[in-house]
mmCIF file of C-alpha atoms in Angstrom:
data_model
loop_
_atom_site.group_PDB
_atom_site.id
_atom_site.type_symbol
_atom_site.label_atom_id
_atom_site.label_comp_id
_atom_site.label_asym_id
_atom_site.label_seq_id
_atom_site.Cartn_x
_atom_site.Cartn_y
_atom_site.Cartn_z
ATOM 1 C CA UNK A 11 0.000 0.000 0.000
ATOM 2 C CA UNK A 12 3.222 2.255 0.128
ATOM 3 C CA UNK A 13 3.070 3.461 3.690
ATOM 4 C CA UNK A 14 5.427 0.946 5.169
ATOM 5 C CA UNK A 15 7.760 4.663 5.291
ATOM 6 C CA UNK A 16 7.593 7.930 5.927
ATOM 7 C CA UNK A 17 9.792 11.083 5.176
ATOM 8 C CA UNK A 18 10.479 13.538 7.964
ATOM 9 C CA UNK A 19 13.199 16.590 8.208
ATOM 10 C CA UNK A 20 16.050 15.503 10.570
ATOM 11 C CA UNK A 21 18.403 17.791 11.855
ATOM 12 C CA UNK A 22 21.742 15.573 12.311
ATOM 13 C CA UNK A 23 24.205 16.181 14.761
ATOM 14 C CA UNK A 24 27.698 14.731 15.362
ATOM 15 C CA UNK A 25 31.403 15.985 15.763
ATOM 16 C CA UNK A 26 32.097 16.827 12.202
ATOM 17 C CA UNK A 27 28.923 19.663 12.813
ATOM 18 C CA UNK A 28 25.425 19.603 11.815
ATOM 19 C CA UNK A 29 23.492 19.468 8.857
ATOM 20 C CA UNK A 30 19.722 19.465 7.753
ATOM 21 C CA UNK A 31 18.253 16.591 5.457
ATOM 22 C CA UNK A 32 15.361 14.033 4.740
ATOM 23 C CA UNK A 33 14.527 11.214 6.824
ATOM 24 C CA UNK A 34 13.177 7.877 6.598
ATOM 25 C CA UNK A 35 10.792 6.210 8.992
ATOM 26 C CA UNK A 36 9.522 2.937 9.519
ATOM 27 C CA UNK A 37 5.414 3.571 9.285
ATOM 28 C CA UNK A 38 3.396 2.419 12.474
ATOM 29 C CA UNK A 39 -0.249 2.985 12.597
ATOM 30 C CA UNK A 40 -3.229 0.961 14.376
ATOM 31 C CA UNK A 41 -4.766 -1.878 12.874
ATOM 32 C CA UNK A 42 -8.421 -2.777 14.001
ATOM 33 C CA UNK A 43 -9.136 -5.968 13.965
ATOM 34 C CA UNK A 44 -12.668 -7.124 13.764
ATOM 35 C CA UNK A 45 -14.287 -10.709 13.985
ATOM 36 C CA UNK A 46 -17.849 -10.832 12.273
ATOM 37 C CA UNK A 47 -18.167 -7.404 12.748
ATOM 38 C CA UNK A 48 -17.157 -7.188 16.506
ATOM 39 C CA UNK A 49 -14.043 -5.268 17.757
ATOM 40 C CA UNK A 50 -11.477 -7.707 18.964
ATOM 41 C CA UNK A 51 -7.945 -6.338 19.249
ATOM 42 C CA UNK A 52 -5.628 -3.382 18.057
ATOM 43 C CA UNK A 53 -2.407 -3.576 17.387
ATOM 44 C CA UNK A 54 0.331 -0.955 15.979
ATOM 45 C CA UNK A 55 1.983 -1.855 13.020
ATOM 46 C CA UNK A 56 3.584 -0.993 9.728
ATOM 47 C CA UNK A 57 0.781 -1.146 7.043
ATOM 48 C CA UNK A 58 0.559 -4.212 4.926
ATOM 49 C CA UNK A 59 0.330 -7.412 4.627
ATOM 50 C CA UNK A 60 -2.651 -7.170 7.211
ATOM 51 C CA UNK A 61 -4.744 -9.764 6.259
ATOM 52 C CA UNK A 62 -1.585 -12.190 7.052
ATOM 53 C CA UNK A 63 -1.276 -10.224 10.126
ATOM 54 C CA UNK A 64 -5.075 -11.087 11.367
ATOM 55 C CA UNK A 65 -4.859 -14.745 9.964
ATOM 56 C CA UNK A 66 -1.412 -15.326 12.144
ATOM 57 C CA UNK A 67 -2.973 -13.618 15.273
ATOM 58 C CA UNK A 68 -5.836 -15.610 15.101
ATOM 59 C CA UNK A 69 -3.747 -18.724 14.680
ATOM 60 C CA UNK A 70 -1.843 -17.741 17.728
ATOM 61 C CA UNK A 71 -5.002 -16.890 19.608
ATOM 62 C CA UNK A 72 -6.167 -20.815 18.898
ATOM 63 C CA UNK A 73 -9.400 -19.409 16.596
ATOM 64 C CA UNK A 74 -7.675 -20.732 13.858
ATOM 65 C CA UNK A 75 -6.407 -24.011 12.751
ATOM 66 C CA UNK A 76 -6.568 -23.852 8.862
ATOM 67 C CA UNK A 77 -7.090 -21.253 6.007
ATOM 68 C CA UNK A 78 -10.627 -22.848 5.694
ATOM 69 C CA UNK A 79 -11.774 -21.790 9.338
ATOM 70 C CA UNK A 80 -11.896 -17.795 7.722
ATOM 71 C CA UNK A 81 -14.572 -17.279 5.139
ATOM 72 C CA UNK A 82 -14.068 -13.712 3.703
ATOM 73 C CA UNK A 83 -11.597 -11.019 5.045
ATOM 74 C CA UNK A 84 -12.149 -7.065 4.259
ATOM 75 C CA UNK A 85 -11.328 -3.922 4.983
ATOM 76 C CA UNK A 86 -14.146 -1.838 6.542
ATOM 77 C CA UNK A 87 -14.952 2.021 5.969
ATOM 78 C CA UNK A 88 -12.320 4.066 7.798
ATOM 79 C CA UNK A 89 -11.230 7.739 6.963
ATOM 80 C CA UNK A 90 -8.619 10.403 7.545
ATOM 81 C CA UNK A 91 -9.377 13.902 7.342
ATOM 82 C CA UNK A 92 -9.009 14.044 3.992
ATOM 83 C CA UNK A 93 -11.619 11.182 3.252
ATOM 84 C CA UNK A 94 -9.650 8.735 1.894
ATOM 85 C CA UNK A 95 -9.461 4.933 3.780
ATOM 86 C CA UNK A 96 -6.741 4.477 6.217
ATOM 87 C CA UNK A 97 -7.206 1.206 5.422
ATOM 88 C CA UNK A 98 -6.565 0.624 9.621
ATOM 89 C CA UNK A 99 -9.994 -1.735 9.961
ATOM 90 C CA UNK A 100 -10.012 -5.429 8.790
ATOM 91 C CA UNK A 101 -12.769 -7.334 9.405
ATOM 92 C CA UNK A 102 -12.695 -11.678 9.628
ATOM 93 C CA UNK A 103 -15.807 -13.502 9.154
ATOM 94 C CA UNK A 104 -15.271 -16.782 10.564
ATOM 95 C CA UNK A 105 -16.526 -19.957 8.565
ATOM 96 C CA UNK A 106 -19.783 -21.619 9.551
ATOM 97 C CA UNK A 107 -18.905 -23.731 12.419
ATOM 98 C CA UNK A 108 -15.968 -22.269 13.551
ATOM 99 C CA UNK A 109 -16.167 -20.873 17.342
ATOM 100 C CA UNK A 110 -15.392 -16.782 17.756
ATOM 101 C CA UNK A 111 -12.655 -15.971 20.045
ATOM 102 C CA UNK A 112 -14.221 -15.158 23.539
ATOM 103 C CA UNK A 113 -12.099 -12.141 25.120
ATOM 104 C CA UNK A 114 -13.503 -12.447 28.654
ATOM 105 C CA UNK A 115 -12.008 -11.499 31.559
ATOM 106 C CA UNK A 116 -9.140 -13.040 31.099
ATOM 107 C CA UNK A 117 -7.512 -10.853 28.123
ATOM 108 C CA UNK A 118 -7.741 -7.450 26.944
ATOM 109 C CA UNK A 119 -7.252 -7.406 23.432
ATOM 110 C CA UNK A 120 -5.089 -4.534 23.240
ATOM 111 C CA UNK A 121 -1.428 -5.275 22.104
ATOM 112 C CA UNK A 122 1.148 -2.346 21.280
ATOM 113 C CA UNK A 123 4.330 -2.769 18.817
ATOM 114 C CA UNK A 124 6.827 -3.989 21.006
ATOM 115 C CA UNK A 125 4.197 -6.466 23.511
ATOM 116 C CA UNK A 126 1.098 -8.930 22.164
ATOM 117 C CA UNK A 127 0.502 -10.210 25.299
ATOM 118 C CA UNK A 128 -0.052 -7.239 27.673
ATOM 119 C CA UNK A 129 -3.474 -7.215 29.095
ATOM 120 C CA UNK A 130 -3.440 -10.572 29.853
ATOM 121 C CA UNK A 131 -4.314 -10.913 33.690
ATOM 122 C CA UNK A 132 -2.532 -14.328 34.508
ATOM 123 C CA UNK A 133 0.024 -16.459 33.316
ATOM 124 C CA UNK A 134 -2.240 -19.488 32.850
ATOM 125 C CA UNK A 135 -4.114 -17.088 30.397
ATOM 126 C CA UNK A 136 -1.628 -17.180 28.023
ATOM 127 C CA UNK A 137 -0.357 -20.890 28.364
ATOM 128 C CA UNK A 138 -2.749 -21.454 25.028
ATOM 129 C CA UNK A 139 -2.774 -24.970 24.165
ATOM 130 C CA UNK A 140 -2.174 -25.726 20.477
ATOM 131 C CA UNK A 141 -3.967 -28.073 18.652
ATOM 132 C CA UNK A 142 -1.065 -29.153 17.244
ATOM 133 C CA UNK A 143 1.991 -30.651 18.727
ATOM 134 C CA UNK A 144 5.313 -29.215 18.057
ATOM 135 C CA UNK A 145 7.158 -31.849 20.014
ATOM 136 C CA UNK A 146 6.423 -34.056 17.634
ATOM 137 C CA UNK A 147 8.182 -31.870 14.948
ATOM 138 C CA UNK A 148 11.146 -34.143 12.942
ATOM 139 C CA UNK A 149 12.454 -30.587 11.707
ATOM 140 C CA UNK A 150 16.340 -31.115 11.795
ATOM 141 C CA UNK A 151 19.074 -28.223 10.370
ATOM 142 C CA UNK A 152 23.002 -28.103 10.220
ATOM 143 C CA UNK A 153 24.721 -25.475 12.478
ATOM 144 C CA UNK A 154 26.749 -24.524 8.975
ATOM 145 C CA UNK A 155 22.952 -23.651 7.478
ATOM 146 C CA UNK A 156 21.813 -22.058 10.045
ATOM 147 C CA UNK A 157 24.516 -19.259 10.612
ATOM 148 C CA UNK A 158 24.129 -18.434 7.272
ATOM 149 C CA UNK A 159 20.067 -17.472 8.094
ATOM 150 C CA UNK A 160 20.778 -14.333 9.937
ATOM 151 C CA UNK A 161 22.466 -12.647 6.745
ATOM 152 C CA UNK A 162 20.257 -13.904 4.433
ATOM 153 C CA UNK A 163 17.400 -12.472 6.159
ATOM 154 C CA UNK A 164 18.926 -9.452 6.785
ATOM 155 C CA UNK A 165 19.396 -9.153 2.620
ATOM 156 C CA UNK A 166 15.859 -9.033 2.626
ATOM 157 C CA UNK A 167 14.934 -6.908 4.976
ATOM 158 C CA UNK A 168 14.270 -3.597 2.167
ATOM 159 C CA UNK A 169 12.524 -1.283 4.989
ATOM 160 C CA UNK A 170 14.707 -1.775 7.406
ATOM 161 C CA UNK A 171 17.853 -1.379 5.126
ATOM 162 C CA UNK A 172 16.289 2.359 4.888
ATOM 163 C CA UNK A 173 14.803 2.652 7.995
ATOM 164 C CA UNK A 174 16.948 0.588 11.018
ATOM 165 C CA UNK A 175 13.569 0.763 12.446
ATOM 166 C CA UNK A 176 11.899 -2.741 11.837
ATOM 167 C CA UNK A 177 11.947 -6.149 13.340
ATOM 168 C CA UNK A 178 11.910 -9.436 10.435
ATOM 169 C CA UNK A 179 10.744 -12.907 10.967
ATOM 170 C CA UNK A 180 11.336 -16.085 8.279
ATOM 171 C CA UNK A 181 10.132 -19.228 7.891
ATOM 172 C CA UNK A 182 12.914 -21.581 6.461
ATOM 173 C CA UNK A 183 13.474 -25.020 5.194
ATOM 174 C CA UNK A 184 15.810 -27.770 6.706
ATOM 175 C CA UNK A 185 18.267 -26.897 3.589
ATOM 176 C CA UNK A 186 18.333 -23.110 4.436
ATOM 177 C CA UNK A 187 15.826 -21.976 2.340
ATOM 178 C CA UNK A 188 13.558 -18.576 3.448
ATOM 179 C CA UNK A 189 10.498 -19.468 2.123
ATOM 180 C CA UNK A 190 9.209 -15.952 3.866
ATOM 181 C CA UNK A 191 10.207 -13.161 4.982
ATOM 182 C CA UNK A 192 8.306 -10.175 6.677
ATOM 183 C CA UNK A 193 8.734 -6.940 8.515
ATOM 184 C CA UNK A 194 7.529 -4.765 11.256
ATOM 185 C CA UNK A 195 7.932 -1.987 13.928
ATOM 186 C CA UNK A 196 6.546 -4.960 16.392
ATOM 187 C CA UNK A 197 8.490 -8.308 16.683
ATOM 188 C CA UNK A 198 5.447 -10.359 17.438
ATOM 189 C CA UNK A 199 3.349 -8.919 14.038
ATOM 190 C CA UNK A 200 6.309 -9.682 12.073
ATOM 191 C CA UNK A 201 5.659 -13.526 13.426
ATOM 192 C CA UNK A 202 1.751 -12.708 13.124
ATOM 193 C CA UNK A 203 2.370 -11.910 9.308
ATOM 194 C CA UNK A 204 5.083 -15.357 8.622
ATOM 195 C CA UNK A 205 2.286 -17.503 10.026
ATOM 196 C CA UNK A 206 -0.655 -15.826 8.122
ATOM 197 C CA UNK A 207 0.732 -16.327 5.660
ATOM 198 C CA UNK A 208 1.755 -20.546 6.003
ATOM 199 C CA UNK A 209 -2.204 -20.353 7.394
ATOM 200 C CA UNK A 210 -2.784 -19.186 3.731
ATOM 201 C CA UNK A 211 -0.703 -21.727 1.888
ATOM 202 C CA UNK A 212 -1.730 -24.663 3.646
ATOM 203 C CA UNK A 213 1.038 -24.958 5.380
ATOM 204 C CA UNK A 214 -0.329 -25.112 8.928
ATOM 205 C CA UNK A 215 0.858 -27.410 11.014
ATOM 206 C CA UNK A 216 3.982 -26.655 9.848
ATOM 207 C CA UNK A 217 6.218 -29.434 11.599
ATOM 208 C CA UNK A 218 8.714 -28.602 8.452
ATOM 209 C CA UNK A 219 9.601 -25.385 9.155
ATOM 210 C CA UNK A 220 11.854 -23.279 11.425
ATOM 211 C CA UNK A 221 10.948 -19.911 12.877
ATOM 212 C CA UNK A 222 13.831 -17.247 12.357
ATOM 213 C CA UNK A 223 13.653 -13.964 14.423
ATOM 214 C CA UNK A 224 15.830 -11.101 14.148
ATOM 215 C CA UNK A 225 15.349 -9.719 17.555
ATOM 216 C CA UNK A 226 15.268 -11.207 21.284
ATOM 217 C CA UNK A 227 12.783 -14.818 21.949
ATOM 218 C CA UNK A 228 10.037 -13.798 24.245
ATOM 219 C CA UNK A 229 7.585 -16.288 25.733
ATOM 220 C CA UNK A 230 5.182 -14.676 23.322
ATOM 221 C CA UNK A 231 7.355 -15.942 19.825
ATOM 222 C CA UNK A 232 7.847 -19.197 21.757
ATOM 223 C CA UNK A 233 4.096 -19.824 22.188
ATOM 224 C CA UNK A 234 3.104 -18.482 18.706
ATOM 225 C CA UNK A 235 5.865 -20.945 17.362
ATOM 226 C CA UNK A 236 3.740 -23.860 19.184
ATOM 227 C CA UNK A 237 0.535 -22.849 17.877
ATOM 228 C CA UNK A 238 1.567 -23.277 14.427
ATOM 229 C CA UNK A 239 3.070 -26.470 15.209
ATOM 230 C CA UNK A 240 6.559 -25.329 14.780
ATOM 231 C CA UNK A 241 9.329 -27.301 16.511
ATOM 232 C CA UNK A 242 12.543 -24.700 16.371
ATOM 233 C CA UNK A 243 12.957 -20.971 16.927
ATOM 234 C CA UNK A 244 16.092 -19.166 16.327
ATOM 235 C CA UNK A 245 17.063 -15.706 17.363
ATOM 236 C CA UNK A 246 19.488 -13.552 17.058
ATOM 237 C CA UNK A 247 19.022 -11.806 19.966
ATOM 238 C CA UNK A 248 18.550 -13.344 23.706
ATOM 239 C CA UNK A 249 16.236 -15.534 24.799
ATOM 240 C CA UNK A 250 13.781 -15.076 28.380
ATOM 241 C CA UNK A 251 13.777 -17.079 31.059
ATOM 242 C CA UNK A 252 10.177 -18.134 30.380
ATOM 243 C CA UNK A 253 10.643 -18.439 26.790
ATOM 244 C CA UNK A 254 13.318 -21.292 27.329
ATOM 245 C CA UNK A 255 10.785 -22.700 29.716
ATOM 246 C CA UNK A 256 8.188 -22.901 27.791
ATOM 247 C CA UNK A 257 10.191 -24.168 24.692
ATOM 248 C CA UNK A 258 11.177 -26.966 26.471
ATOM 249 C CA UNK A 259 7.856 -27.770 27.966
ATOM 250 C CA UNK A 260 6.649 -28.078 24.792
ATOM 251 C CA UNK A 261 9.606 -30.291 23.025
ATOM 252 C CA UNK A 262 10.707 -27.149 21.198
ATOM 253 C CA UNK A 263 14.331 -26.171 20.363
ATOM 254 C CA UNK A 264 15.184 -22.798 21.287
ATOM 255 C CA UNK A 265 18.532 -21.069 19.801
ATOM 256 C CA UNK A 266 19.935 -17.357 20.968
ATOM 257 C CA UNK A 267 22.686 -15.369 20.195
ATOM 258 C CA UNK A 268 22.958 -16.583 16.754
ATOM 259 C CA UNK A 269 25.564 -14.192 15.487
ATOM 260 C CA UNK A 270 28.085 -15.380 12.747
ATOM 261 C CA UNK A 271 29.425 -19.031 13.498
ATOM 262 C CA UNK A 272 28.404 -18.784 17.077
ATOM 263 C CA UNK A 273 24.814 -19.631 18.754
ATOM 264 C CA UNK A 274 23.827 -20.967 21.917
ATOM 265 C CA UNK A 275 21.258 -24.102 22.394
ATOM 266 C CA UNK A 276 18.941 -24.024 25.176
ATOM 267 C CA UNK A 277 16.488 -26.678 24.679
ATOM 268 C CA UNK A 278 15.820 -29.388 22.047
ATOM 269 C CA UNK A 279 19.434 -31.130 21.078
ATOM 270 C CA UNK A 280 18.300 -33.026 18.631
ATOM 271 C CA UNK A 281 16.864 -30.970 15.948
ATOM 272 C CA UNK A 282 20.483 -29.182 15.359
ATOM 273 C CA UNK A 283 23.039 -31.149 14.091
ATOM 274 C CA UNK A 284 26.553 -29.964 14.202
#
């Protein structure tokens, strides 16, 4: 939709002096997301790819299970001053038989850019149980393969390489292969948008595939890895405490720090050979 950046002045200061010029900045503006017509959750965001976005949250949220569970998905009426559509509210209608998210007490369905969980009142609330099992994943990859996965990602991060303002996530094969690659000003919608989009493809469960993030594991990428059925996450920043906990209560393998030829394994040997 070309407003994944925005140009602002910038006055830049260092010791060779100052000078005026044109910025770039990642976009972030609030997505709406509705379920048969009902408000459910905003988030912040950079613009597009939404319709991933929603399909991946749902997934996460355990609404979804396969592209078939969403019948139609549309933006809805929303204006700026100028009367044109901010494109900010996207609707899901659920197919027949498939149960509507039910936001109780538990969870407010508010998330910001840099949390997805934050509203939710206890930690038993967000212990979601997938309905699939990612312990049973066979995924296996080569330490050689992926080291190499940080720089390829990076090569196709375009907003970011303009920007510096914009967390990536990939899915990739056993054989190093991205198969996608997506961005955001929030770490867990750049997860969101991977895993719409393998809900779109068919490709959920997706016992095949490893989750690549460019920024820190949280408990929140851990958990959204499980709901798709995915048995390894790699980051390239540091893992949390309850991330590696919940990694390995699941039968997940959980890799930090993966930086050049270096990484560190915290749970799940036996999906990275060496």
């Amino acid at each position: 939709m070309g407003r994944v950046t925005v140009r602002r002045p910038v006055r830049r200061i260092s010791a060779a002096g100052e000078r005026r010029r044109p910025d770039s900045l990642a976009a972030e503006e609030p997505l709406e997301l509705r379920v048969g017509g009902k408000a459910l959750a905003v988030t912040m965001r950079t613009p597009g790819h939404d319709v991933e976005l929603a399909h991946g949250f749902l997934l996460s949220e355990g609404v979804l299970g396969s592209r078939e569970d969403v019948a139609v998905a549309r933006y809805c009426d929303g204006v700026d001053d100028q009367g044109r559509n901010t494109y900010n509210v996207l609707d899901i209608a659920l197919a027949e038989g498939v149960a509507p998210p039910d936001t109780g007490v538990e969870r407010n369905f508010y998330t910001t850019s840099s949390c997805g969980v934050c509203g939710k009142a206890a930690l038993d609330a967000v212990k979601l149980r997938s309905r699939f099992s990612p312990g049973a994943s066979e995924f296996t990859v080569k330490t050689d393969i992926l080291s190499q996965l940080p720089d390829r990602l990076r090569e196709q991060q375009k907003v970011f390489s303009s920007t510096g303002g914009l967390h990536a996530a990939g899915l990739f094969t056993s054989d190093g292969q991205l198969v996608v690659v997506r961005e955001d000003v929030g770490r867990h919608n750049a997860v969101d948008k991977v895993l719409g989009w393998a809900l779109q493809a068919g490709r959920i469960p997706a016992p095949d595939l490893g989750l690549l993030v460019s920024g820190r594991a949280s408990f929140e990428l851990v958990q959204k890895a499980a709901m798709a059925g995915i048995g390894l996450l790699a980051a390239v920043s540091a893992p949390s405490s309850l991330a590696a906990e919940l990694a390995e209560e699941n039968g997940m393998t959980l890799i930090g720090f993966l930086r050049g030829d270096s990484m560190n394994l915290y749970t799940g040997d036996q999906r990275l050979l060496t």
